[in-house]
């Protein structure tokens, strides 16, 4: 009987690596990443005016108050960024006091509850700490609070433009670096940028509504704790899904030619 | 004051970007370059006499698995000696090592029971080295399971007279246990498969990790043994050897399996202890590393960045507080809202010992698939690490200022030896 040839050869994972990227992989940066970056860089006036118009319409309908659109200089020579302006209220002494007490209570509680969720508890404790500082600020020196909802709106828009550009660069570099195959690379990049764009727009309107409805007391927490972290959370989640897909492919016959030893 | 706060903020952004570039270079190197091989894959010569040191404190739950794995290793028993060090255990550790010693003559025992003796891993290793007969020392913690060819892989490198220490690869055994162990598995992949191998490829400074590593006994004894007042004797060895011109080798094919902590409490304590020990070493060696002539420019840069790696989370925590203060001072227009870059840097460059793209690269190389789905959870463990590493940094500062006595506390164990699984290799 002729011995069966070994049908599968297990190469060690220790030293395997990929073929050096071909020059055409740089096209990805040139054709996709750079134009996307330019889109945000040169068209942020158009993007922000559209977003503000759309958001203002929603806020007018939901709040029944005066909502206008203002603009601010951002990058010299590239135009102004537009943002929504809406009247807000500052919290009362009682409102601030109740929030401070609740924050302290939950900070203490978070040190006691389920230790299996320590990372989440530490993250929430940091959020509660920021909210506690904000509550104490309004308790002690409410007149010195340096921001209105308009200021928040302006900061948000400027930060969001920065976020879109940063996510474009990081996602472009990370996908080009690790995902060697075309389809996954392009898909991961496009989905990430789309997610960041849509999420940033939707969150803008929701946060302005929350600040209008519940006072500027919550501004610090929204800015620091529920802000850009979630853009990155989304980016990494999307990235992980596509790298997983690429890993399945590269473990199959279709992808085995990618590896070098 | 506000100007200083803004300046600090900008400096931290620059620091984060430096680490980000460093890890992008490592990832590119590991993914696309020819890899430096294990010495064992290049030549197969006479192997030296080695001594395996096993420092243990209350390891009765796990020690039999380590003994069995070591006895299955394919190293010539004429050149192998195992010294099991019972360091003031109050459980069955002492009896178990005596049983193994009576059955296997290559296992020798060292019982440290005098209550007046100082306890801890560096002291135990020093005493173990004194009674050893081999020139090459290989150290394992009790919850590790060496692969069959691991000892040969580590020992072969010492045929190169320039090699002072060798580090093997650590892989969690219990990766699928829960989210934490899965995350640790990913971290290890990024840290070893990519980071350590890239540093070795680029002739920078791979780190000796204290377990699954080997070193020349004479070099340590010549320097007076391990410093018994320091918690990170592994990091100290790395810098002591590197600054004296010895090569540190990383062997990616020398796989050893570990029991990763299964609870966040245990992980928090472990990371805090690492941070404490690493930062103590940083205080001692930062100046020497910056000025030593034996390292090349790039080696020196990498050695400094490695030395600072456990202070960065503390500095990031300060930057976070700095941001909050600037916010309430009405100064968040700094960089017109681009403070986000700080966190971009944090997630990319420091993340959780390895940034997400470095972990993804390691996972791809290791053929991991569904394990990657927990990668986003890193965003939350980032805050967890920032907290515990900062606590460790404060410990190190107090240790250094007060010169207080540091007690070694080992990580909790979770595995239980299964008597049915132990094998007689004879």
XYZ file of C-alpha atoms in Angstrom:
687
model
C 0.000 0.000 0.000
C 1.350 3.385 -0.946
C 1.749 5.505 2.163
C -0.646 8.362 2.245
C 1.173 11.595 1.657
C 0.772 14.005 4.453
C -2.239 16.042 3.481
C -1.648 18.839 5.943
C 1.690 20.300 6.896
C 1.699 22.242 10.111
C 4.149 25.073 9.881
C 5.167 26.587 13.174
C 3.707 29.934 14.070
C 6.944 31.072 15.631
C 8.568 32.654 12.622
C 5.892 32.948 10.015
C 5.394 36.349 8.487
C 3.726 37.949 5.517
C 5.078 38.987 2.162
C 6.413 42.483 2.189
C 3.620 44.867 1.206
C 3.600 45.566 -2.491
C 3.832 49.183 -3.621
C 0.197 48.955 -4.590
C -0.741 48.654 -0.937
C 0.327 52.271 -0.663
C -2.439 53.000 -3.142
C -4.858 52.221 -0.360
C -3.439 55.127 1.585
C -3.447 57.305 -1.531
C -6.839 56.358 -2.910
C -8.835 55.872 0.265
C -7.212 57.286 3.369
C -5.788 60.526 2.049
C -8.948 61.537 0.150
C -11.067 60.770 3.232
C -8.746 62.881 5.322
C -8.953 65.666 2.720
C -12.724 65.322 2.707
C -12.889 66.100 6.418
C -10.124 68.683 6.220
C -11.346 70.730 3.273
C -15.065 70.130 3.505
C -15.641 70.466 7.234
C -17.465 73.796 6.635
C -19.965 72.009 4.386
C -20.199 68.963 6.639
C -20.749 70.984 9.795
C -23.322 73.310 8.221
C -25.264 70.282 6.986
C -25.017 68.569 10.338
C -26.028 71.730 12.174
C -29.013 72.345 9.888
C -30.177 68.777 10.283
C -29.604 68.784 14.045
C -31.219 72.187 14.517
C -34.355 70.993 12.746
C -34.624 68.003 15.048
C -33.980 70.077 18.167
C -36.550 72.701 17.123
C -39.114 69.967 16.692
C -38.342 68.251 19.994
C -37.644 71.223 22.281
C -39.994 73.860 20.857
C -37.380 76.486 21.603
C -35.198 78.853 19.620
C -32.371 77.012 17.912
C -29.926 78.818 15.671
C -26.701 78.058 13.839
C -23.453 79.880 14.511
C -19.938 79.493 13.180
C -16.392 79.661 14.488
C -12.962 79.935 12.875
C -11.125 76.662 12.949
C -8.253 76.010 10.583
C -7.022 79.280 9.039
C -7.791 79.514 5.340
C -10.089 76.500 5.274
C -13.276 78.137 6.445
C -15.471 78.240 9.501
C -17.052 75.355 11.349
C -20.773 75.656 12.054
C -22.443 74.577 15.255
C -25.875 74.612 16.845
C -26.744 77.291 19.344
C -29.471 76.584 21.857
C -30.409 78.223 25.126
C -29.671 76.202 28.216
C -30.180 76.415 31.928
C -27.863 76.095 34.896
C -28.743 73.717 37.685
C -30.346 74.876 40.920
C -28.570 74.465 44.256
C -30.841 71.561 45.160
C -30.306 69.884 41.805
C -26.518 70.127 42.217
C -26.671 68.922 45.809
C -28.759 65.884 44.915
C -26.360 65.034 42.082
C -23.336 65.410 44.370
C -24.884 63.108 46.970
C -25.884 60.538 44.347
C -22.369 60.642 42.857
C -20.746 60.059 46.252
C -23.188 57.245 46.989
C -22.472 55.444 43.725
C -18.712 55.975 44.008
C -18.809 54.284 47.412
C -21.137 51.608 46.077
C -18.878 50.889 43.114
C -16.033 49.992 45.466
C -18.179 47.327 47.097
C -20.056 45.598 44.309
C -19.120 42.688 42.127
C -15.366 42.460 41.819
C -15.638 40.542 38.570
C -16.445 43.809 36.855
C -13.601 45.865 38.263
C -12.593 47.561 34.994
C -16.154 48.714 34.393
C -16.436 49.885 37.988
C -13.224 51.891 37.764
C -14.396 53.452 34.519
C -17.791 54.357 36.005
C -16.132 55.645 39.173
C -14.037 57.995 37.069
C -17.198 59.205 35.360
C -18.896 59.698 38.702
C -15.838 61.542 39.971
C -16.018 63.970 37.043
C -19.735 64.417 37.679
C -19.080 64.978 41.388
C -16.562 67.712 40.588
C -19.116 69.298 38.271
C -21.844 69.131 40.939
C -19.557 70.654 43.560
C -18.592 73.384 41.131
C -22.231 74.375 40.707
C -22.789 74.128 44.441
C -19.920 76.431 45.367
C -19.209 78.778 42.454
C -22.013 78.361 39.896
C -21.435 81.810 38.411
C -17.873 80.920 37.468
C -18.808 77.928 35.304
C -17.082 78.899 32.088
C -19.352 77.278 29.504
C -22.828 77.564 28.033
C -24.461 74.955 25.809
C -23.169 77.021 22.887
C -19.623 76.622 24.151
C -20.135 72.893 24.537
C -21.604 72.712 21.063
C -18.625 74.614 19.632
C -16.097 72.435 21.473
C -17.934 69.298 20.424
C -17.894 70.212 16.749
C -14.203 71.131 16.775
C -13.343 67.971 18.674
C -15.487 65.867 16.373
C -13.719 67.160 13.286
C -10.461 66.211 15.005
C -11.903 62.812 15.886
C -12.985 62.087 12.328
C -9.570 62.997 10.990
C -7.738 61.061 13.696
C -9.877 57.967 13.240
C -9.311 58.197 9.498
C -5.538 58.240 9.984
C -5.380 55.608 12.730
C -7.841 53.273 11.056
C -6.074 53.712 7.716
C -2.663 52.970 9.181
C -3.853 50.082 11.344
C -5.808 48.367 8.579
C -3.050 48.852 6.035
C -0.522 47.529 8.534
C -2.263 44.391 9.711
C -4.846 43.418 7.101
C -2.876 42.227 4.106
C -5.789 41.352 1.886
C -7.618 43.949 -0.133
C -11.263 43.255 0.632
C -10.963 43.212 4.395
C -8.758 46.258 4.416
C -11.096 48.426 2.360
C -14.213 47.199 4.123
C -12.777 47.715 7.613
C -11.693 51.241 6.776
C -14.961 52.285 5.139
C -17.152 50.818 7.898
C -15.023 52.448 10.609
C -15.147 55.900 9.047
C -18.877 55.603 8.366
C -19.497 54.494 11.939
C -17.484 57.381 13.333
C -19.240 59.885 11.093
C -22.791 58.719 11.772
C -22.165 58.128 15.473
C -20.588 61.568 15.882
C -23.564 63.270 14.201
C -26.258 61.381 16.112
C -24.477 61.786 19.445
C -24.151 65.543 18.853
C -27.883 66.065 18.619
C -28.687 63.705 21.498
C -26.174 65.339 23.833
C -27.413 68.836 23.023
C -30.939 67.673 23.750
C -29.835 66.161 27.081
C -28.028 69.343 28.107
C -31.022 71.472 27.149
C -33.414 69.214 29.031
C -31.290 68.466 32.115
C -29.012 71.562 32.479
C -25.309 72.057 31.804
C -24.436 70.197 35.001
C -23.936 67.060 32.886
C -21.632 68.703 30.387
C -18.344 67.530 31.935
C -19.452 63.902 32.188
C -20.705 63.876 28.600
C -17.491 65.472 27.403
C -15.018 63.300 29.276
C -16.659 59.977 29.943
C -19.180 59.439 27.182
C -17.196 61.263 24.544
C -14.434 60.060 22.268
C -13.986 56.780 24.136
C -16.948 55.405 22.218
C -15.546 56.437 18.862
C -12.508 54.323 19.679
C -14.572 51.532 21.115
C -16.454 51.348 17.833
C -13.274 51.546 15.788
C -11.600 48.717 17.692
C -14.756 46.573 17.600
C -15.034 46.942 13.827
C -11.315 46.349 13.439
C -11.490 43.178 15.549
C -14.351 41.800 13.455
C -12.454 42.290 10.218
C -9.144 40.947 11.540
C -11.081 37.895 12.728
C -12.459 37.488 9.213
C -8.984 37.841 7.742
C -7.646 35.279 10.202
C -10.301 32.759 9.118
C -9.379 33.373 5.515
C -5.662 33.042 6.126
C -6.184 29.765 7.925
C -7.962 28.367 4.900
C -6.590 27.204 1.570
C -7.477 30.564 0.063
C -5.084 32.384 2.347
C -2.228 29.979 2.844
C -0.212 31.552 0.065
C 0.093 34.712 2.107
C 2.467 33.200 4.659
C 6.217 33.062 4.410
C 8.650 31.157 6.623
C -0.075 77.729 36.331
C -2.469 77.272 33.426
C 0.487 77.567 31.038
C 2.260 74.724 32.873
C -0.876 72.594 32.723
C -1.179 73.203 28.997
C 2.504 72.453 28.501
C 2.191 69.184 30.418
C -0.768 68.262 28.270
C 1.170 68.882 25.067
C 4.215 66.971 26.356
C 2.008 63.969 27.116
C 0.602 64.035 23.600
C 4.159 63.938 22.259
C 5.077 61.054 24.595
C 2.033 59.102 23.417
C 2.904 59.700 19.794
C 6.463 58.465 20.405
C 5.148 55.196 21.858
C 2.662 54.909 19.017
C 5.410 55.176 16.396
C 7.517 52.659 18.324
C 4.752 50.056 18.285
C 3.892 50.651 14.637
C 7.546 49.933 13.816
C 7.484 46.761 15.927
C 4.275 45.569 14.302
C 5.585 46.206 10.800
C 8.867 44.480 11.583
C 7.204 41.378 13.020
C 4.614 41.065 10.265
C 6.776 41.664 7.227
C 10.429 40.991 8.040
C 12.520 37.841 8.055
C 12.559 36.629 11.656
C 15.644 35.922 13.728
C 15.585 32.249 14.567
C 16.060 30.326 17.758
C 19.682 29.215 18.289
C 18.305 25.698 18.442
C 16.996 26.025 14.879
C 20.443 27.047 13.654
C 22.701 24.491 15.285
C 22.513 21.513 17.557
C 25.623 21.184 19.658
C 26.587 19.898 23.061
C 24.276 21.221 25.689
C 25.525 22.737 28.926
C 24.749 21.511 32.405
C 21.672 23.390 33.540
C 19.934 23.938 36.824
C 16.191 24.581 36.922
C 15.272 26.756 39.889
C 11.716 26.529 41.199
C 11.058 29.097 43.938
C 7.769 28.277 45.666
C 5.627 29.626 48.443
C 2.415 27.697 49.180
C 2.233 26.131 45.723
C 0.832 22.761 46.753
C -2.176 23.178 44.470
C -0.166 23.438 41.271
C 3.373 22.177 41.775
C 2.888 18.577 40.653
C 1.910 19.753 37.170
C 5.157 21.689 36.852
C 7.254 18.727 38.069
C 5.529 16.373 35.646
C 6.017 18.762 32.736
C 9.707 19.232 33.581
C 10.295 15.518 33.890
C 8.783 15.036 30.439
C 11.260 17.498 28.904
C 13.747 15.948 26.479
C 16.868 17.318 28.173
C 19.591 14.810 28.993
C 19.115 14.002 32.692
C 22.894 13.733 33.159
C 23.049 17.440 32.483
C 19.888 18.436 34.274
C 19.372 19.384 37.875
C 16.112 20.665 39.360
C 16.231 22.575 42.636
C 12.818 22.948 44.256
C 12.923 25.764 46.805
C 10.238 25.680 49.469
C 10.165 29.270 50.679
C 8.370 29.199 54.045
C 5.311 27.374 52.739
C 2.621 26.464 55.227
C 0.717 24.131 52.909
C 1.799 20.740 51.504
C 4.499 22.189 49.202
C 7.358 20.886 51.370
C 6.021 17.311 51.493
C 5.253 17.225 47.766
C 8.747 18.300 46.736
C 10.234 15.774 49.175
C 8.157 13.014 47.574
C 9.317 13.973 44.106
C 12.910 14.318 45.278
C 12.920 10.832 46.772
C 11.552 9.407 43.538
C 13.663 11.377 41.049
C 17.337 11.912 41.921
C 17.668 14.932 39.616
C 15.328 16.847 41.913
C 17.024 18.421 44.897
C 15.235 20.333 47.611
C 15.949 23.467 49.532
C 13.682 24.094 52.509
C 13.691 27.655 53.749
C 11.813 27.395 57.037
C 13.704 29.555 59.498
C 11.213 32.288 60.526
C 14.072 34.758 60.916
C 15.055 34.318 57.274
C 14.032 36.920 54.725
C 11.351 35.553 52.366
C 10.880 36.233 48.657
C 11.852 35.161 45.183
C 15.226 36.984 44.899
C 16.445 35.505 48.213
C 15.247 32.041 47.266
C 16.980 32.272 43.883
C 20.218 33.433 45.498
C 20.275 30.433 47.848
C 19.286 28.088 45.041
C 22.141 29.345 42.874
C 24.661 28.779 45.639
C 23.740 25.099 45.962
C 23.404 24.545 42.194
C 25.987 22.711 40.090
C 24.994 24.014 36.660
C 26.285 27.229 35.110
C 23.019 28.000 33.326
C 20.036 28.759 35.549
C 16.480 28.379 34.250
C 13.657 29.739 36.392
C 9.997 28.772 36.450
C 7.134 29.898 38.636
C 5.070 27.024 39.972
C 2.058 27.642 37.729
C 4.017 27.228 34.499
C 4.084 24.185 32.214
C 7.162 24.021 29.977
C 6.841 22.441 26.543
C 8.869 19.312 25.913
C 11.763 20.960 24.066
C 11.828 24.196 26.029
C 14.936 23.464 28.124
C 16.978 22.574 25.030
C 15.819 25.700 23.249
C 16.785 27.966 26.111
C 20.083 26.243 26.890
C 21.429 26.101 23.324
C 21.690 29.883 23.104
C 24.404 29.863 25.755
C 26.838 28.312 23.308
C 27.148 31.880 22.113
C 29.600 33.408 24.595
C 28.019 36.843 24.238
C 24.612 35.697 25.455
C 23.879 36.531 29.080
C 20.172 35.677 29.301
C 17.449 34.035 27.226
C 13.711 34.565 27.453
C 11.057 32.149 26.221
C 7.476 32.754 25.183
C 4.609 32.668 27.693
C 1.176 31.427 26.573
C -1.864 31.245 28.896
C -3.332 27.771 29.322
C -6.672 28.970 30.589
C -7.382 31.561 27.902
C -10.974 30.446 27.396
C -11.864 30.589 31.084
C -13.357 34.088 31.121
C -13.070 37.544 29.564
C -10.037 38.442 31.660
C -8.027 35.371 30.692
C -9.023 35.885 27.066
C -7.775 39.467 27.249
C -4.553 38.326 28.899
C -4.082 35.811 26.127
C -4.387 38.611 23.581
C -2.010 40.817 25.569
C 0.541 38.030 25.755
C 0.234 37.506 22.016
C 0.910 41.158 21.326
C 3.649 41.293 23.936
C 5.584 38.157 22.974
C 4.705 37.167 19.416
C 5.073 40.739 18.173
C 6.772 43.041 20.670
C 9.530 40.801 22.053
C 10.249 39.151 18.697
C 10.425 42.513 16.915
C 12.831 43.871 19.514
C 14.963 40.772 19.069
C 14.791 41.075 15.274
C 15.852 44.697 15.471
C 18.661 43.969 17.946
C 17.099 46.189 20.560
C 16.436 44.998 24.096
C 14.192 41.940 24.608
C 13.160 41.714 28.230
C 14.049 38.857 30.549
C 10.769 38.073 32.297
C 11.768 36.296 35.501
C 10.173 32.988 34.593
C 10.577 30.881 31.427
C 13.996 32.448 31.204
C 17.599 31.412 31.613
C 20.748 33.264 32.611
C 24.423 32.685 33.369
C 24.847 32.067 37.084
C 28.345 33.498 37.205
C 27.167 36.896 35.975
C 24.607 37.215 38.724
C 26.834 35.854 41.486
C 29.672 38.086 40.330
C 27.379 41.058 40.954
C 26.510 39.832 44.453
C 23.395 37.854 43.509
C 19.892 39.227 42.991
C 19.105 42.356 44.948
C 16.909 41.066 47.756
C 15.251 44.443 48.264
C 13.774 44.633 44.792
C 10.538 43.108 43.537
C 11.352 43.049 39.809
C 14.560 41.033 39.847
C 13.845 40.147 36.207
C 13.839 43.735 34.960
C 16.886 44.443 37.089
C 18.703 41.510 35.473
C 17.737 42.754 32.005
C 19.291 46.164 32.578
C 22.255 44.905 34.582
C 23.222 42.544 31.748
C 22.442 44.959 28.915
C 24.431 47.797 30.449
C 27.374 45.420 30.922
C 27.264 44.546 27.243
C 25.706 41.088 27.450
C 23.163 40.033 24.840
C 19.642 39.133 25.845
C 17.985 36.684 23.496
C 14.285 36.120 22.922
C 13.268 32.682 21.656
C 9.750 32.792 20.225
C 9.715 29.051 19.682
C 10.512 28.242 23.332
C 6.896 28.008 24.450
C 5.820 27.685 28.038
C 2.239 27.622 29.246
C 1.056 29.556 32.263
C -1.972 29.888 34.432
C -3.185 33.437 33.849
C -4.993 35.162 36.743
C -8.706 34.445 36.577
C -9.949 37.276 38.752
C -9.528 41.008 38.338
C -8.478 41.281 41.969
C -5.568 38.906 41.405
C -4.655 40.674 38.177
C -4.805 44.074 39.860
C -2.435 42.946 42.617
C -0.099 41.338 40.089
C 0.101 44.446 37.920
C 0.542 46.691 40.948
C 3.473 44.527 42.095
C 5.007 44.591 38.600
C 4.630 48.355 38.470
C 6.197 48.739 41.897
C 9.186 46.570 41.034
C 9.644 47.933 37.518
C 9.551 51.535 38.711
C 12.098 50.804 41.451
C 14.394 49.533 38.710
C 13.557 52.603 36.625
C 14.689 54.906 39.440
C 17.988 53.034 39.660
C 18.787 52.545 35.996
C 17.334 55.484 34.064
C 20.417 57.657 34.490
C 22.813 54.802 33.702
C 20.801 53.799 30.637
C 20.901 57.319 29.265
C 24.650 57.616 29.681
C 26.054 54.131 29.063
C 28.277 53.774 26.000
C 27.750 50.073 25.375
C 24.285 50.551 23.871
C 23.732 51.878 20.389
C 21.577 54.964 19.918
C 18.450 52.982 19.057
C 19.084 50.421 21.788
C 19.337 53.226 24.287
C 16.124 54.868 23.077
C 14.261 51.570 23.268
C 15.758 50.715 26.652
C 14.603 54.055 28.041
C 11.097 53.666 26.589
C 10.910 50.168 28.057
C 12.098 51.429 31.404
C 9.414 54.138 31.428
C 6.589 51.846 30.449
C 5.186 51.547 33.977
C 5.249 55.259 34.670
C 3.333 56.177 31.527
C -0.108 55.119 32.870
C 0.470 57.264 35.944
C 1.435 60.217 33.745
C -1.673 59.561 31.650
C -3.796 59.606 34.792
C -2.276 62.977 35.655
C -3.011 64.172 32.129
C -6.623 63.104 32.582
C -6.857 65.164 35.797
C -5.064 67.982 33.998
C -7.769 67.909 31.298
C -10.538 68.041 33.889
C -8.893 71.006 35.625
C -8.415 72.823 32.305
C -12.055 72.146 31.476
C -13.334 73.806 34.660
C -10.905 76.685 34.198
C -12.468 77.374 30.823
C -9.281 76.432 28.969
C -10.445 73.511 26.880
C -9.815 75.482 23.735
C -6.245 74.270 23.978
C -5.449 72.818 20.576
C -9.059 73.717 19.759
C -10.505 70.572 21.162
C -7.789 68.249 19.955
C -7.152 66.804 23.373
C -8.516 63.670 21.809
C -5.017 63.044 20.503
C -4.009 62.238 24.055
C -6.397 59.356 24.129
C -5.586 58.321 20.612
C -2.055 57.974 21.857
C -3.189 56.183 24.961
C -5.144 53.554 23.107
C -2.667 53.196 20.323
C 0.630 53.415 22.035
C 0.072 52.158 25.485
C -3.301 50.456 25.494
C -2.852 47.473 27.744
C 0.844 46.664 27.398
C 0.342 46.424 23.661
C -1.795 48.598 21.370
C -4.748 47.093 19.539
C -3.048 46.759 16.143
C -0.068 45.001 17.725
C -2.408 42.560 19.443
C -4.326 42.062 16.202
C -1.056 41.342 14.386
C -0.081 38.788 17.023
C -3.503 37.173 16.870
C -3.259 36.898 13.093
C 0.192 35.302 13.345
C -1.036 32.890 16.010
C -4.110 32.009 13.968
C -6.537 33.283 16.618
C -10.034 34.026 15.411
C -13.041 34.343 17.706
C -10.749 35.344 20.571
C -10.395 38.711 18.848
C -13.991 39.616 19.574
C -13.111 40.660 23.128
C -10.551 43.172 21.866
C -12.869 46.189 22.451
C -12.980 45.306 26.163
C -9.427 46.641 26.269
C -10.916 50.125 26.354
C -12.221 49.488 29.865
C -9.294 47.471 31.168
C -7.151 50.436 30.120
C -8.625 52.419 33.040
C -8.196 49.436 35.332
C -4.488 49.247 34.486
C -4.052 52.984 34.786
C -5.384 52.801 38.338
C -3.406 49.779 39.563
C -0.165 50.720 37.843
C -0.405 54.202 39.330
C -0.803 52.635 42.780
C 2.297 50.543 42.091
C 4.166 53.669 41.060
C 3.289 55.345 44.370
C 4.460 52.215 46.209
C 7.792 52.438 44.391
C 8.172 56.130 45.230
C 7.532 55.449 48.922
C 9.868 52.427 48.853
C 12.631 54.523 47.369
C 12.185 57.456 49.730
C 11.737 55.495 52.947
C 13.940 52.503 52.040
C 11.229 50.380 53.613
C 11.309 46.600 53.720
C 9.467 45.170 50.695
C 7.538 41.923 51.182
C 7.099 39.564 48.233
C 3.437 38.615 47.625
C 2.768 35.995 44.992
C -0.193 35.935 42.610
C -3.201 33.797 43.610
C -3.425 30.397 41.921
C -6.612 29.013 40.403
C -5.716 25.612 38.981
C -5.966 22.481 41.048
C -3.661 19.548 40.319
C -5.573 16.562 39.075
C -3.929 13.415 40.458
C -5.272 11.388 37.537
C -3.448 13.573 35.060
C -0.008 13.302 36.594
C 2.202 10.910 34.745
C 5.243 8.966 35.626
C 7.798 9.841 32.973
C 10.257 7.179 34.029
